[in-house]
Coordinates of C-alpha atoms in Angstrom, one line a residue:
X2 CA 108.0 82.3 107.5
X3 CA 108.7 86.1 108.7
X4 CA 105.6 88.0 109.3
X5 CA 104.1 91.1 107.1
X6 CA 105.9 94.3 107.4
X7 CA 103.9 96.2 109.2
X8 CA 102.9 99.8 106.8
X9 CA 101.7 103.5 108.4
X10 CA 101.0 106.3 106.7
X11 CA 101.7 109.6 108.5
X12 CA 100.4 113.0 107.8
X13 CA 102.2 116.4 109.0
X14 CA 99.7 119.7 108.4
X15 CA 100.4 123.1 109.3
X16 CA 96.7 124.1 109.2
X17 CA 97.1 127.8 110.2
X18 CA 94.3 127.9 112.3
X19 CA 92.0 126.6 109.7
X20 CA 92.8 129.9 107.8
X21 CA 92.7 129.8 104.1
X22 CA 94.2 132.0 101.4
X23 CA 91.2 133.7 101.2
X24 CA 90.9 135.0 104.4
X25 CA 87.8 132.6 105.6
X26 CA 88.3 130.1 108.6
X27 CA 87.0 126.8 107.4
X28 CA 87.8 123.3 109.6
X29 CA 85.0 121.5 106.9
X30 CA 87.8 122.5 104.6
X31 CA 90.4 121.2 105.9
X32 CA 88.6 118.3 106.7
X33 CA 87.9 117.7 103.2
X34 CA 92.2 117.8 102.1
X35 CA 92.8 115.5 105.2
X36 CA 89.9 112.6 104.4
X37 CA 91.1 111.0 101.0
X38 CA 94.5 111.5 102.5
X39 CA 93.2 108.0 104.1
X40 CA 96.2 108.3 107.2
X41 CA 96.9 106.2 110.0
X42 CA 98.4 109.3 112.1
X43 CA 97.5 113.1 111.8
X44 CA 99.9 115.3 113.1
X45 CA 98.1 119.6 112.7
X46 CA 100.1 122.1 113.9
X47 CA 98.2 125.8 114.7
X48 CA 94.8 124.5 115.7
X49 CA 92.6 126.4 118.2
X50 CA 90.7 124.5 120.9
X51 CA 88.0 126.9 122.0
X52 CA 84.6 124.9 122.4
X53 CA 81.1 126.9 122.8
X54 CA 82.6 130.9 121.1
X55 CA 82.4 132.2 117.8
X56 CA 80.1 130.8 115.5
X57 CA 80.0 130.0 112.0
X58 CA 76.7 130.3 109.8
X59 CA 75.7 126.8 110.0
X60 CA 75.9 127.2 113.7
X61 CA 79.1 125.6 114.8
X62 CA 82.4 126.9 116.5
X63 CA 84.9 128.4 114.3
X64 CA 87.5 127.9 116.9
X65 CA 86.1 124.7 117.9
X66 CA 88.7 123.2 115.2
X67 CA 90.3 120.4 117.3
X68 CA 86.7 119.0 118.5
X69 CA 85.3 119.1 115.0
X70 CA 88.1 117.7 113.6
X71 CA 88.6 115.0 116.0
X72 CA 84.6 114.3 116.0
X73 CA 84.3 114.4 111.7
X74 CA 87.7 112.0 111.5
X75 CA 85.7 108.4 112.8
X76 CA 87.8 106.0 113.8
X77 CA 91.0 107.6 115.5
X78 CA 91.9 108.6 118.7
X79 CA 93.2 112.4 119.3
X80 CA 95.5 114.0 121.5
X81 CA 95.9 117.6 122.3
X82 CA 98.8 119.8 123.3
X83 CA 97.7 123.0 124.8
X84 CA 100.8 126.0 124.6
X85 CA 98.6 128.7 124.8
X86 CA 95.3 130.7 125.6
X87 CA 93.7 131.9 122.3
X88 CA 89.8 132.7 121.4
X89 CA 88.5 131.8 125.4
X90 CA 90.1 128.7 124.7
X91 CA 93.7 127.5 124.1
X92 CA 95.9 126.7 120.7
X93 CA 98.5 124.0 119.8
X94 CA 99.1 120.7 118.5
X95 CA 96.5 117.9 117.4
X96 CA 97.5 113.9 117.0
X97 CA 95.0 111.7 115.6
X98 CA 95.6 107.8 115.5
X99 CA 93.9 105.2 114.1
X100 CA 96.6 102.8 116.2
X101 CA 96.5 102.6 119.8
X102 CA 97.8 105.4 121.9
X103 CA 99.6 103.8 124.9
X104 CA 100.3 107.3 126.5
X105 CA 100.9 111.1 125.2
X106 CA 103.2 114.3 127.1
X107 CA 102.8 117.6 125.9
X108 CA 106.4 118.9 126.5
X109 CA 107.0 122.5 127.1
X110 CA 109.4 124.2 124.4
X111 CA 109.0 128.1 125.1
X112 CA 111.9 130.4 125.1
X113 CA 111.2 133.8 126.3
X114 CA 108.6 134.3 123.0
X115 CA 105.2 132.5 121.9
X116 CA 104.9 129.7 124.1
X117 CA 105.5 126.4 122.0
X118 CA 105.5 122.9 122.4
X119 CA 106.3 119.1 121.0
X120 CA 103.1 117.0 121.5
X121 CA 104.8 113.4 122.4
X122 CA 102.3 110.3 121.3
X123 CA 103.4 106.7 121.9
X124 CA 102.0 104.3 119.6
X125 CA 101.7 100.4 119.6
X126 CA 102.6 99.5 116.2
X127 CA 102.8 95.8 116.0
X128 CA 105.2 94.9 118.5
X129 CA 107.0 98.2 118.8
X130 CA 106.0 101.3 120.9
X131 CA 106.2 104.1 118.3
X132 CA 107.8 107.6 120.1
X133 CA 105.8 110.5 117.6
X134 CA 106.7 114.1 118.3
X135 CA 104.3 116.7 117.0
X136 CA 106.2 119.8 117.0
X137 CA 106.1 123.7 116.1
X138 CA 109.1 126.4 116.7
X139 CA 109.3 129.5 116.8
X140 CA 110.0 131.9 113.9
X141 CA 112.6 133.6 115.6
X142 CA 116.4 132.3 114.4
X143 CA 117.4 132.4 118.4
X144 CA 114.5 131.5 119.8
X145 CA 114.6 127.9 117.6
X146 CA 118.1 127.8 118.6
X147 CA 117.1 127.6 121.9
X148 CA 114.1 125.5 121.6
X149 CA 116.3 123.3 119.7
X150 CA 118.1 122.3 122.2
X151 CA 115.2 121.8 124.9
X152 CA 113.8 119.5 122.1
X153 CA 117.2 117.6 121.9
X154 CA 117.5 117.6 125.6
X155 CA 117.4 114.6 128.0
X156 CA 113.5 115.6 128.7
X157 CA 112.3 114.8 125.4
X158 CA 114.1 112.9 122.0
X159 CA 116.9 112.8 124.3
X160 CA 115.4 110.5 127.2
X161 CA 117.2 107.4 127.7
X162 CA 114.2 105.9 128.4
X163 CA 112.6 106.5 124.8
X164 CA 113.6 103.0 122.7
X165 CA 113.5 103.1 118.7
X166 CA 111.8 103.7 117.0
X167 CA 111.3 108.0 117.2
X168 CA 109.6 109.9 114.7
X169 CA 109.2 113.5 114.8
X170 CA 107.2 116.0 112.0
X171 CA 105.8 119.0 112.2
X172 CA 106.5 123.0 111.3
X173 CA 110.1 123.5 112.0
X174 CA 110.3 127.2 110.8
X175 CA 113.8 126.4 109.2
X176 CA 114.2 126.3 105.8
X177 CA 118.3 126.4 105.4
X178 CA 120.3 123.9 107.3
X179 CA 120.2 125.9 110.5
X180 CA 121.1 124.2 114.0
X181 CA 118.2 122.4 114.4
X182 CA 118.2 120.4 110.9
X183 CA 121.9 119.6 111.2
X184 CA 121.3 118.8 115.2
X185 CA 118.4 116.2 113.8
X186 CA 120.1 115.1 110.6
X187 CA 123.0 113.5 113.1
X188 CA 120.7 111.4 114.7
X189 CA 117.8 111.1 112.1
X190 CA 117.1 110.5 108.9
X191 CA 115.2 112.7 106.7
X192 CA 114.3 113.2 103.0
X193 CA 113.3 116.2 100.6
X194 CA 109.8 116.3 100.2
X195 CA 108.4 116.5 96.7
X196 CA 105.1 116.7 94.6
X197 CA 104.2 117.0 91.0
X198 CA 106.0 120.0 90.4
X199 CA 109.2 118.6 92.0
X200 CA 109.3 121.7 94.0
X201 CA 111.0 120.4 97.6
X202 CA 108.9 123.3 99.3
X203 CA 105.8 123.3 101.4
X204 CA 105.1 127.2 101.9
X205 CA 103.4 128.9 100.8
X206 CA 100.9 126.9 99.6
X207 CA 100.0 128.6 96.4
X208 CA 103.4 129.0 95.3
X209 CA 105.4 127.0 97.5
X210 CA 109.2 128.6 98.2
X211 CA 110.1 127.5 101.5
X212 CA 110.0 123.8 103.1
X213 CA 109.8 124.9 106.3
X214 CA 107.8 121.4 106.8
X215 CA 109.7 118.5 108.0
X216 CA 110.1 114.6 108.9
X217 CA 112.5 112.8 110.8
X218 CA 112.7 109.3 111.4
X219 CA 115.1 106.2 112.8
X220 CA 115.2 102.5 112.0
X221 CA 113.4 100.2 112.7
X222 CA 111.3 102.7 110.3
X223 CA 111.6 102.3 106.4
X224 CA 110.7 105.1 104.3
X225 CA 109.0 104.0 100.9
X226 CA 107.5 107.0 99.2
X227 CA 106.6 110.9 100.4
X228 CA 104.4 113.3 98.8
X229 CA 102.7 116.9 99.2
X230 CA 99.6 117.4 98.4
X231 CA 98.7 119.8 95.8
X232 CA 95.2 119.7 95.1
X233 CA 92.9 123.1 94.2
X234 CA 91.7 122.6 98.0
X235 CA 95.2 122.5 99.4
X236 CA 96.2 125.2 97.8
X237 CA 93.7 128.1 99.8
X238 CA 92.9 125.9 102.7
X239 CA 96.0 127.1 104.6
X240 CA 99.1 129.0 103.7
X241 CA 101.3 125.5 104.2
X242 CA 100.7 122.2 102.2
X243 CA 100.4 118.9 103.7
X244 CA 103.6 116.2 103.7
X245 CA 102.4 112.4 103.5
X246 CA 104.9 109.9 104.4
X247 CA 104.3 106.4 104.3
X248 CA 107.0 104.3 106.5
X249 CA 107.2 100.0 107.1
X250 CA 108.4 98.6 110.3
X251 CA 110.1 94.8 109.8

């Protein structure tokens, strides 16, 4: 008898440094589209990791985002991947895992602008060592080319090293099939996210035009169903909507 597929959900959130439509920074709100979301990994792009400055009324950090979200989510495990100073602190990429985290990278993507980065978690997943790549470009259309390449490089999705299955989400800043998509799409596959309004777009939120929101994945991974979430909180909590993806692994 062949065992149980093993199931993972995985969650990719552009959280624009937990602020909403409405101009008010608010990690209790994002925490509150992220909880029923019930994920085994949390990928946030945009979060600010500055402990002890700012304070909200009820007297915590308002750039504290990545320790009150790691401390509200029980249960997983996070991972941080500094690219720059902001606030007295420093801003990136957040992983959380409810699954074992065997080890984690923080590669360096910049190219001559904002400094950006692909957070690289390893994962036990049953019997396979999971490669997930948290990742944010630039906004600039040469600026992605180049980081495009460093993230297809030898150094990172490229190492020889890395064994399938790779998995890599986050806020590509392409939203036509420029060189990064079609560099990804010939080694990966990918789908076109959609949600109740059947609007393939993840930004922004309250009228979405632009997927700029993406997933790539390998076999051993099977994808069985996608979604964005569209709930009134969603909509205002940041200016991109959050892509659920829920993969087996034979």
């Amino acid at each position: 008898m062949s065992a149980a597929p093993h199931r993972v959900r995985i969650v990719t959130y552009n959280i624009h440094k937990c602020r909403g439509l409405d101009g008010r920074i608010s990690p209790a709100r994002i925490l509150s589209v992220l909880h029923p979301l019930d994920a085994d990994i949390i990928c946030l792009q945009e979060v600010v990791n500055a402990p002890g400055t700012r304070l909200s009324a009820r007297g915590t950090s308002i750039y504290d985002q990545a320790g009150e979200i790691s401390r509200a989510l029980s249960g997983y495990t996070s991972v941080f991947g500094a690219n720059r100073p902001l606030h007295g602190g420093t801003y990136g990429n957040l992983t959380l895992s409810r699954l074992p985290i065997r080890s984690w990278h923080n590669h360096d993507l910049t190219s001559r602008r904002e400094e950006r980065g692909a957070l690289q978690t390893d994962i036990t997943l049953g019997p396979h060592l999971l490669h997930l790549f948290n990742v944010h470009l630039g906004t600039g259309l040469y600026e992605r080319r180049r980081q495009s390449r460093l993230l297809l490089g030898e150094k990172v999705l490229g190492n020889a090293e890395l064994s399938p299955p790779r998995l890599l989400v986050g806020d590509l800043n392409e939203w036509t099939r420029g060189l990064t998509t079609r560099l990804l799409r010939s080694t990966f596959q990918t789908f076109r996210p959609s949600h109740a309004l059947r609007v393939p777009a993840t930004f922004p939120g309250l009228l979405p035009l632009l997927t700029l929101d993406h997933c790539f994945y390998e076999p051993p991974l099977e994808l069985i169903s996608t979604r964005l979430i569209r709930t009134p909180t969603a909509l205002v909590a940041s200016d991109h909507l959050p892509l659920v993806a829920n993969f087996t692994l034979p």
